């Protein structure tokens, strides 16, 4: 059943000026004459309304949750409270990873709306990747963002009282987590009602669904996602949650924020770059295909190396939580770098598994990615998607022997040469 506060009302382009003209944080940026504001609804995501409001004096973005899933409609109610979790996550990301998230101007819990910075000249990264555009500094930014948020939201850095209070808070984002738990970890592996896949993939899909050993492993990863409350995750870190210019990178949309395993965001992110890599033959010509795919591979490798370097830097300079305390190591004249190496390995192995699972779900369950979905020819689409499905399976099944990112990149290059159907 749809639940909303009595005074909740979805914004429209016709009502937004009246509704927000009285909000000081908005009026100071757009001017007090709301009649001169111009609003457009630009949301193309699955869940919310997103407006850009402009005036001669400035511009801002208004994001409002709907009491149901936008892409499905009122038959799939969804709590407005997700706007609260998104706001709380943005506040923490701003202080833990400065410079990477939009500035927040105003939050209204009963209207489930967040007013935030308009990222002028920024485009959703997914569309840039489909258009063959490069972004300077992308990998460094993403590696640092994921390392800083993972480290600083965990028992490595936070005092235990704050970490547990935040775990209690964000674990209440139950309904959004249920979407992840079903759409990512469960639905792809059986004929769920909302699933769909490209004609031609049937043999590969049947093979995946018959693979009991793989399904068991996916369930192990689901258990980690649902039960290993290690750090505050972005929770939905795909290339549609990243906005870029040709040299600036910002991360948006943490409404799926929850406490979970450190490798989750990293794995989701890598999966979306690998799927972008596989989709490229549909968008590039013989002259620029290889060089652009090489660039994506470099980005993947640099995200992981930056993540590890930044995590190691924080390990040495900000290890103030209860875990691996200096009291036990450095203060005793002992080195904690073995612990660091083992921790990074655990994060990496989790990331590899989550990566493989994300590479399945974007092709098999609800919410496909535009990289594949925009390929008009079903024969070409299915042959490229098959590479992602089979590589995803290898990642899940070979986690133990995949020790570093170079192996993953090599695997993607190898599948990129194969005919998988
Ligand atoms: C039905 S919501 C589907 C997906 O959209 C969001 O962006 C998340 O990725 C979610 O899994
Ligand atoms: Mg989103």
JSON list of C-alpha atoms in Angstrom, two decimals, residues 132-310:
[
{"chain": "A", "resi": 132, "resn": "UNK", "atom": "CA", "xyz": [33.17, 7.44, -26.72]},
{"chain": "A", "resi": 133, "resn": "UNK", "atom": "CA", "xyz": [34.16, 10.45, -24.61]},
{"chain": "A", "resi": 134, "resn": "UNK", "atom": "CA", "xyz": [37.13, 10.42, -22.27]},
{"chain": "A", "resi": 135, "resn": "UNK", "atom": "CA", "xyz": [37.16, 12.01, -18.81]},
{"chain": "A", "resi": 136, "resn": "UNK", "atom": "CA", "xyz": [40.47, 13.17, -17.43]},
{"chain": "A", "resi": 137, "resn": "UNK", "atom": "CA", "xyz": [40.97, 12.12, -13.81]},
{"chain": "A", "resi": 138, "resn": "UNK", "atom": "CA", "xyz": [37.94, 9.79, -13.77]},
{"chain": "A", "resi": 139, "resn": "UNK", "atom": "CA", "xyz": [39.73, 6.73, -12.40]},
{"chain": "A", "resi": 140, "resn": "UNK", "atom": "CA", "xyz": [41.61, 8.66, -9.74]},
{"chain": "A", "resi": 141, "resn": "UNK", "atom": "CA", "xyz": [38.43, 10.35, -8.57]},
{"chain": "A", "resi": 142, "resn": "UNK", "atom": "CA", "xyz": [36.45, 7.11, -8.38]},
{"chain": "A", "resi": 143, "resn": "UNK", "atom": "CA", "xyz": [39.27, 5.18, -6.67]},
{"chain": "A", "resi": 144, "resn": "UNK", "atom": "CA", "xyz": [39.62, 7.89, -4.04]},
{"chain": "A", "resi": 145, "resn": "UNK", "atom": "CA", "xyz": [35.87, 8.27, -3.51]},
{"chain": "A", "resi": 146, "resn": "UNK", "atom": "CA", "xyz": [35.35, 4.55, -2.96]},
{"chain": "A", "resi": 147, "resn": "UNK", "atom": "CA", "xyz": [38.40, 4.19, -0.70]},
{"chain": "A", "resi": 148, "resn": "UNK", "atom": "CA", "xyz": [37.60, 7.25, 1.41]},
{"chain": "A", "resi": 149, "resn": "UNK", "atom": "CA", "xyz": [33.94, 6.40, 1.93]},
{"chain": "A", "resi": 150, "resn": "UNK", "atom": "CA", "xyz": [34.71, 2.72, 2.59]},
{"chain": "A", "resi": 151, "resn": "UNK", "atom": "CA", "xyz": [37.48, 3.43, 5.08]},
{"chain": "A", "resi": 152, "resn": "UNK", "atom": "CA", "xyz": [35.99, 6.41, 6.89]},
{"chain": "A", "resi": 153, "resn": "UNK", "atom": "CA", "xyz": [32.56, 4.82, 7.40]},
{"chain": "A", "resi": 154, "resn": "UNK", "atom": "CA", "xyz": [33.99, 1.70, 9.03]},
{"chain": "A", "resi": 155, "resn": "UNK", "atom": "CA", "xyz": [35.45, 0.45, 12.31]},
{"chain": "A", "resi": 156, "resn": "UNK", "atom": "CA", "xyz": [38.86, 1.27, 10.87]},
{"chain": "A", "resi": 157, "resn": "UNK", "atom": "CA", "xyz": [38.19, 4.96, 11.33]},
{"chain": "A", "resi": 158, "resn": "UNK", "atom": "CA", "xyz": [34.94, 5.79, 13.15]},
{"chain": "A", "resi": 159, "resn": "UNK", "atom": "CA", "xyz": [34.57, 5.53, 16.89]},
{"chain": "A", "resi": 160, "resn": "UNK", "atom": "CA", "xyz": [32.49, 2.48, 17.69]},
{"chain": "A", "resi": 161, "resn": "UNK", "atom": "CA", "xyz": [29.51, 4.45, 19.08]},
{"chain": "A", "resi": 162, "resn": "UNK", "atom": "CA", "xyz": [29.14, 6.48, 15.89]},
{"chain": "A", "resi": 163, "resn": "UNK", "atom": "CA", "xyz": [29.67, 3.48, 13.66]},
{"chain": "A", "resi": 164, "resn": "UNK", "atom": "CA", "xyz": [26.99, 1.46, 15.45]},
{"chain": "A", "resi": 165, "resn": "UNK", "atom": "CA", "xyz": [24.56, 4.39, 15.50]},
{"chain": "A", "resi": 166, "resn": "UNK", "atom": "CA", "xyz": [25.04, 4.82, 11.76]},
{"chain": "A", "resi": 167, "resn": "UNK", "atom": "CA", "xyz": [24.68, 1.11, 11.14]},
{"chain": "A", "resi": 168, "resn": "UNK", "atom": "CA", "xyz": [21.35, 1.18, 13.03]},
{"chain": "A", "resi": 169, "resn": "UNK", "atom": "CA", "xyz": [20.26, 4.21, 11.01]},
{"chain": "A", "resi": 170, "resn": "UNK", "atom": "CA", "xyz": [21.15, 3.00, 7.53]},
{"chain": "A", "resi": 171, "resn": "UNK", "atom": "CA", "xyz": [20.04, -0.60, 8.03]},
{"chain": "A", "resi": 172, "resn": "UNK", "atom": "CA", "xyz": [16.54, 0.87, 8.18]},
{"chain": "A", "resi": 173, "resn": "UNK", "atom": "CA", "xyz": [16.77, 1.51, 4.44]},
{"chain": "A", "resi": 174, "resn": "UNK", "atom": "CA", "xyz": [15.11, -1.87, 4.20]},
{"chain": "A", "resi": 175, "resn": "UNK", "atom": "CA", "xyz": [12.91, -1.44, 1.13]},
{"chain": "A", "resi": 176, "resn": "UNK", "atom": "CA", "xyz": [15.71, -0.16, -1.09]},
{"chain": "A", "resi": 177, "resn": "UNK", "atom": "CA", "xyz": [17.94, -3.00, 0.07]},
{"chain": "A", "resi": 178, "resn": "UNK", "atom": "CA", "xyz": [15.15, -5.43, -0.81]},
{"chain": "A", "resi": 179, "resn": "UNK", "atom": "CA", "xyz": [15.34, -4.17, -4.39]},
{"chain": "A", "resi": 180, "resn": "UNK", "atom": "CA", "xyz": [19.06, -4.95, -4.46]},
{"chain": "A", "resi": 181, "resn": "UNK", "atom": "CA", "xyz": [18.58, -8.29, -2.73]},
{"chain": "A", "resi": 182, "resn": "UNK", "atom": "CA", "xyz": [16.00, -9.42, -5.25]},
{"chain": "A", "resi": 183, "resn": "UNK", "atom": "CA", "xyz": [16.90, -7.68, -8.52]},
{"chain": "A", "resi": 184, "resn": "UNK", "atom": "CA", "xyz": [20.65, -8.22, -8.23]},
{"chain": "A", "resi": 185, "resn": "UNK", "atom": "CA", "xyz": [21.16, -11.39, -6.23]},
{"chain": "A", "resi": 186, "resn": "UNK", "atom": "CA", "xyz": [18.03, -13.47, -6.83]},
{"chain": "A", "resi": 187, "resn": "UNK", "atom": "CA", "xyz": [15.89, -12.70, -9.88]},
{"chain": "A", "resi": 188, "resn": "UNK", "atom": "CA", "xyz": [18.62, -13.21, -12.53]},
{"chain": "A", "resi": 189, "resn": "UNK", "atom": "CA", "xyz": [18.95, -16.83, -11.46]},
{"chain": "A", "resi": 190, "resn": "UNK", "atom": "CA", "xyz": [15.34, -17.99, -11.95]},
{"chain": "A", "resi": 191, "resn": "UNK", "atom": "CA", "xyz": [12.48, -16.97, -14.27]},
{"chain": "A", "resi": 192, "resn": "UNK", "atom": "CA", "xyz": [11.22, -14.13, -12.05]},
{"chain": "A", "resi": 193, "resn": "UNK", "atom": "CA", "xyz": [8.12, -12.26, -13.18]},
{"chain": "A", "resi": 194, "resn": "UNK", "atom": "CA", "xyz": [9.83, -8.99, -14.08]},
{"chain": "A", "resi": 195, "resn": "UNK", "atom": "CA", "xyz": [12.84, -10.54, -15.82]},
{"chain": "A", "resi": 196, "resn": "UNK", "atom": "CA", "xyz": [13.50, -10.18, -19.49]},
{"chain": "A", "resi": 197, "resn": "UNK", "atom": "CA", "xyz": [16.46, -10.83, -21.74]},
{"chain": "A", "resi": 198, "resn": "UNK", "atom": "CA", "xyz": [17.41, -10.44, -25.38]},
{"chain": "A", "resi": 199, "resn": "UNK", "atom": "CA", "xyz": [16.23, -13.04, -27.84]},
{"chain": "A", "resi": 200, "resn": "UNK", "atom": "CA", "xyz": [19.10, -15.36, -28.59]},
{"chain": "A", "resi": 201, "resn": "UNK", "atom": "CA", "xyz": [20.47, -15.52, -25.05]},
{"chain": "A", "resi": 202, "resn": "UNK", "atom": "CA", "xyz": [18.28, -18.47, -24.02]},
{"chain": "A", "resi": 203, "resn": "UNK", "atom": "CA", "xyz": [21.03, -21.13, -24.09]},
{"chain": "A", "resi": 204, "resn": "UNK", "atom": "CA", "xyz": [23.40, -19.03, -21.96]},
{"chain": "A", "resi": 205, "resn": "UNK", "atom": "CA", "xyz": [20.63, -18.05, -19.55]},
{"chain": "A", "resi": 206, "resn": "UNK", "atom": "CA", "xyz": [19.55, -21.70, -19.18]},
{"chain": "A", "resi": 207, "resn": "UNK", "atom": "CA", "xyz": [23.15, -22.71, -18.51]},
{"chain": "A", "resi": 208, "resn": "UNK", "atom": "CA", "xyz": [23.52, -20.05, -15.79]},
{"chain": "A", "resi": 209, "resn": "UNK", "atom": "CA", "xyz": [20.25, -21.00, -14.11]},
{"chain": "A", "resi": 210, "resn": "UNK", "atom": "CA", "xyz": [21.22, -24.67, -14.08]},
{"chain": "A", "resi": 211, "resn": "UNK", "atom": "CA", "xyz": [24.56, -23.91, -12.49]},
{"chain": "A", "resi": 212, "resn": "UNK", "atom": "CA", "xyz": [23.80, -24.80, -8.87]},
{"chain": "A", "resi": 213, "resn": "UNK", "atom": "CA", "xyz": [27.38, -24.27, -7.74]},
{"chain": "A", "resi": 214, "resn": "UNK", "atom": "CA", "xyz": [27.31, -20.72, -9.08]},
{"chain": "A", "resi": 215, "resn": "UNK", "atom": "CA", "xyz": [23.92, -19.99, -7.52]},
{"chain": "A", "resi": 216, "resn": "UNK", "atom": "CA", "xyz": [25.27, -21.17, -4.16]},
{"chain": "A", "resi": 217, "resn": "UNK", "atom": "CA", "xyz": [28.18, -18.75, -4.50]},
{"chain": "A", "resi": 218, "resn": "UNK", "atom": "CA", "xyz": [25.85, -15.90, -5.42]},
{"chain": "A", "resi": 219, "resn": "UNK", "atom": "CA", "xyz": [23.88, -16.66, -2.25]},
{"chain": "A", "resi": 220, "resn": "UNK", "atom": "CA", "xyz": [27.12, -16.46, -0.25]},
{"chain": "A", "resi": 221, "resn": "UNK", "atom": "CA", "xyz": [27.61, -12.98, -1.70]},
{"chain": "A", "resi": 222, "resn": "UNK", "atom": "CA", "xyz": [24.00, -12.07, -0.90]},
{"chain": "A", "resi": 223, "resn": "UNK", "atom": "CA", "xyz": [24.66, -13.15, 2.69]},
{"chain": "A", "resi": 224, "resn": "UNK", "atom": "CA", "xyz": [27.62, -10.77, 2.75]},
{"chain": "A", "resi": 225, "resn": "UNK", "atom": "CA", "xyz": [25.62, -7.91, 1.27]},
{"chain": "A", "resi": 226, "resn": "UNK", "atom": "CA", "xyz": [22.72, -8.37, 3.68]},
{"chain": "A", "resi": 227, "resn": "UNK", "atom": "CA", "xyz": [24.69, -9.29, 6.78]},
{"chain": "A", "resi": 228, "resn": "UNK", "atom": "CA", "xyz": [28.21, -7.89, 6.76]},
{"chain": "A", "resi": 229, "resn": "UNK", "atom": "CA", "xyz": [27.59, -4.34, 7.95]},
{"chain": "A", "resi": 230, "resn": "UNK", "atom": "CA", "xyz": [31.15, -3.16, 7.42]},
{"chain": "A", "resi": 231, "resn": "UNK", "atom": "CA", "xyz": [30.86, 0.36, 6.06]},
{"chain": "A", "resi": 232, "resn": "UNK", "atom": "CA", "xyz": [28.42, 2.90, 4.66]},
{"chain": "A", "resi": 233, "resn": "UNK", "atom": "CA", "xyz": [27.95, 2.03, 1.00]},
{"chain": "A", "resi": 234, "resn": "UNK", "atom": "CA", "xyz": [26.76, 4.27, -1.78]},
{"chain": "A", "resi": 235, "resn": "UNK", "atom": "CA", "xyz": [24.72, 1.19, -2.64]},
{"chain": "A", "resi": 236, "resn": "UNK", "atom": "CA", "xyz": [24.09, 1.90, -6.34]},
{"chain": "A", "resi": 237, "resn": "UNK", "atom": "CA", "xyz": [27.45, 2.92, -7.77]},
{"chain": "A", "resi": 238, "resn": "UNK", "atom": "CA", "xyz": [26.92, 2.40, -11.49]},
{"chain": "A", "resi": 239, "resn": "UNK", "atom": "CA", "xyz": [27.86, 4.73, -14.34]},
{"chain": "A", "resi": 240, "resn": "UNK", "atom": "CA", "xyz": [24.41, 6.34, -14.15]},
{"chain": "A", "resi": 241, "resn": "UNK", "atom": "CA", "xyz": [25.27, 7.56, -10.63]},
{"chain": "A", "resi": 242, "resn": "UNK", "atom": "CA", "xyz": [28.35, 9.44, -11.85]},
{"chain": "A", "resi": 243, "resn": "UNK", "atom": "CA", "xyz": [28.32, 12.80, -13.62]},
{"chain": "A", "resi": 244, "resn": "UNK", "atom": "CA", "xyz": [31.31, 14.21, -15.46]},
{"chain": "A", "resi": 245, "resn": "UNK", "atom": "CA", "xyz": [32.63, 17.00, -17.61]},
{"chain": "A", "resi": 246, "resn": "UNK", "atom": "CA", "xyz": [35.71, 16.19, -19.64]},
{"chain": "A", "resi": 247, "resn": "UNK", "atom": "CA", "xyz": [37.82, 16.70, -16.52]},
{"chain": "A", "resi": 248, "resn": "UNK", "atom": "CA", "xyz": [35.57, 16.68, -13.44]},
{"chain": "A", "resi": 249, "resn": "UNK", "atom": "CA", "xyz": [33.81, 13.77, -11.72]},
{"chain": "A", "resi": 250, "resn": "UNK", "atom": "CA", "xyz": [30.95, 13.89, -9.21]},
{"chain": "A", "resi": 251, "resn": "UNK", "atom": "CA", "xyz": [28.98, 11.09, -7.61]},
{"chain": "A", "resi": 252, "resn": "UNK", "atom": "CA", "xyz": [25.20, 11.37, -7.15]},
{"chain": "A", "resi": 253, "resn": "UNK", "atom": "CA", "xyz": [22.15, 9.38, -6.02]},
{"chain": "A", "resi": 254, "resn": "UNK", "atom": "CA", "xyz": [23.08, 7.43, -2.87]},
{"chain": "A", "resi": 255, "resn": "UNK", "atom": "CA", "xyz": [19.45, 6.58, -2.03]},
{"chain": "A", "resi": 256, "resn": "UNK", "atom": "CA", "xyz": [20.38, 2.88, -1.79]},
{"chain": "A", "resi": 257, "resn": "UNK", "atom": "CA", "xyz": [22.87, 3.73, 0.98]},
{"chain": "A", "resi": 258, "resn": "UNK", "atom": "CA", "xyz": [23.20, 1.01, 3.59]},
{"chain": "A", "resi": 259, "resn": "UNK", "atom": "CA", "xyz": [25.82, -0.66, 5.72]},
{"chain": "A", "resi": 260, "resn": "UNK", "atom": "CA", "xyz": [27.42, -3.50, 3.81]},
{"chain": "A", "resi": 261, "resn": "UNK", "atom": "CA", "xyz": [30.71, -5.08, 2.75]},
{"chain": "A", "resi": 262, "resn": "UNK", "atom": "CA", "xyz": [33.52, -2.80, 1.54]},
{"chain": "A", "resi": 263, "resn": "UNK", "atom": "CA", "xyz": [33.86, -4.62, -1.78]},
{"chain": "A", "resi": 264, "resn": "UNK", "atom": "CA", "xyz": [30.28, -3.94, -2.89]},
{"chain": "A", "resi": 265, "resn": "UNK", "atom": "CA", "xyz": [30.62, -0.42, -4.32]},
{"chain": "A", "resi": 266, "resn": "UNK", "atom": "CA", "xyz": [33.94, -1.29, -5.95]},
{"chain": "A", "resi": 267, "resn": "UNK", "atom": "CA", "xyz": [32.50, -4.41, -7.57]},
{"chain": "A", "resi": 268, "resn": "UNK", "atom": "CA", "xyz": [29.40, -2.61, -8.90]},
{"chain": "A", "resi": 269, "resn": "UNK", "atom": "CA", "xyz": [31.57, 0.13, -10.34]},
{"chain": "A", "resi": 270, "resn": "UNK", "atom": "CA", "xyz": [33.99, -2.23, -12.09]},
{"chain": "A", "resi": 271, "resn": "UNK", "atom": "CA", "xyz": [31.09, -4.23, -13.54]},
{"chain": "A", "resi": 272, "resn": "UNK", "atom": "CA", "xyz": [29.65, -1.14, -15.16]},
{"chain": "A", "resi": 273, "resn": "UNK", "atom": "CA", "xyz": [32.97, -0.28, -16.80]},
{"chain": "A", "resi": 274, "resn": "UNK", "atom": "CA", "xyz": [33.37, -3.87, -18.03]},
{"chain": "A", "resi": 275, "resn": "UNK", "atom": "CA", "xyz": [29.85, -3.80, -19.52]},
{"chain": "A", "resi": 276, "resn": "UNK", "atom": "CA", "xyz": [30.65, -0.44, -21.16]},
{"chain": "A", "resi": 277, "resn": "UNK", "atom": "CA", "xyz": [33.81, -2.08, -22.56]},
{"chain": "A", "resi": 278, "resn": "UNK", "atom": "CA", "xyz": [31.85, -5.04, -24.00]},
{"chain": "A", "resi": 279, "resn": "UNK", "atom": "CA", "xyz": [29.19, -2.78, -25.53]},
{"chain": "A", "resi": 280, "resn": "UNK", "atom": "CA", "xyz": [31.70, -0.66, -27.49]},
{"chain": "A", "resi": 281, "resn": "UNK", "atom": "CA", "xyz": [31.64, -2.59, -30.81]},
{"chain": "A", "resi": 282, "resn": "UNK", "atom": "CA", "xyz": [28.07, -1.31, -31.20]},
{"chain": "A", "resi": 283, "resn": "UNK", "atom": "CA", "xyz": [29.14, 2.32, -30.94]},
{"chain": "A", "resi": 284, "resn": "UNK", "atom": "CA", "xyz": [32.65, 2.70, -32.37]},
{"chain": "A", "resi": 285, "resn": "UNK", "atom": "CA", "xyz": [34.15, 2.19, -35.80]},
{"chain": "A", "resi": 286, "resn": "UNK", "atom": "CA", "xyz": [37.27, 0.28, -36.81]},
{"chain": "A", "resi": 287, "resn": "UNK", "atom": "CA", "xyz": [39.43, 3.38, -36.27]},
{"chain": "A", "resi": 288, "resn": "UNK", "atom": "CA", "xyz": [38.50, 4.18, -32.71]},
{"chain": "A", "resi": 289, "resn": "UNK", "atom": "CA", "xyz": [37.19, 0.94, -31.18]},
{"chain": "A", "resi": 290, "resn": "UNK", "atom": "CA", "xyz": [40.47, -0.43, -29.92]},
{"chain": "A", "resi": 291, "resn": "UNK", "atom": "CA", "xyz": [41.83, 2.83, -28.54]},
{"chain": "A", "resi": 292, "resn": "UNK", "atom": "CA", "xyz": [38.60, 3.56, -26.67]},
{"chain": "A", "resi": 293, "resn": "UNK", "atom": "CA", "xyz": [38.38, 0.04, -25.25]},
{"chain": "A", "resi": 294, "resn": "UNK", "atom": "CA", "xyz": [42.04, 0.38, -24.18]},
{"chain": "A", "resi": 295, "resn": "UNK", "atom": "CA", "xyz": [41.12, 3.59, -22.38]},
{"chain": "A", "resi": 296, "resn": "UNK", "atom": "CA", "xyz": [38.29, 1.85, -20.49]},
{"chain": "A", "resi": 297, "resn": "UNK", "atom": "CA", "xyz": [40.72, -0.93, -19.49]},
{"chain": "A", "resi": 298, "resn": "UNK", "atom": "CA", "xyz": [43.17, 1.70, -18.23]},
{"chain": "A", "resi": 299, "resn": "UNK", "atom": "CA", "xyz": [40.38, 3.33, -16.21]},
{"chain": "A", "resi": 300, "resn": "UNK", "atom": "CA", "xyz": [39.47, -0.02, -14.63]},
{"chain": "A", "resi": 301, "resn": "UNK", "atom": "CA", "xyz": [43.08, -0.72, -13.67]},
{"chain": "A", "resi": 302, "resn": "UNK", "atom": "CA", "xyz": [43.63, 2.78, -12.34]},
{"chain": "A", "resi": 303, "resn": "UNK", "atom": "CA", "xyz": [40.44, 2.75, -10.24]},
{"chain": "A", "resi": 304, "resn": "UNK", "atom": "CA", "xyz": [41.69, -0.35, -8.45]},
{"chain": "A", "resi": 305, "resn": "UNK", "atom": "CA", "xyz": [45.27, 0.88, -8.02]},
{"chain": "A", "resi": 306, "resn": "UNK", "atom": "CA", "xyz": [44.07, 4.27, -6.75]},
{"chain": "A", "resi": 307, "resn": "UNK", "atom": "CA", "xyz": [41.62, 2.57, -4.41]},
{"chain": "A", "resi": 308, "resn": "UNK", "atom": "CA", "xyz": [44.41, 0.45, -2.94]},
{"chain": "A", "resi": 309, "resn": "UNK", "atom": "CA", "xyz": [46.85, 3.36, -2.62]},
{"chain": "A", "resi": 310, "resn": "UNK", "atom": "CA", "xyz": [44.27, 5.62, -1.00]}
]
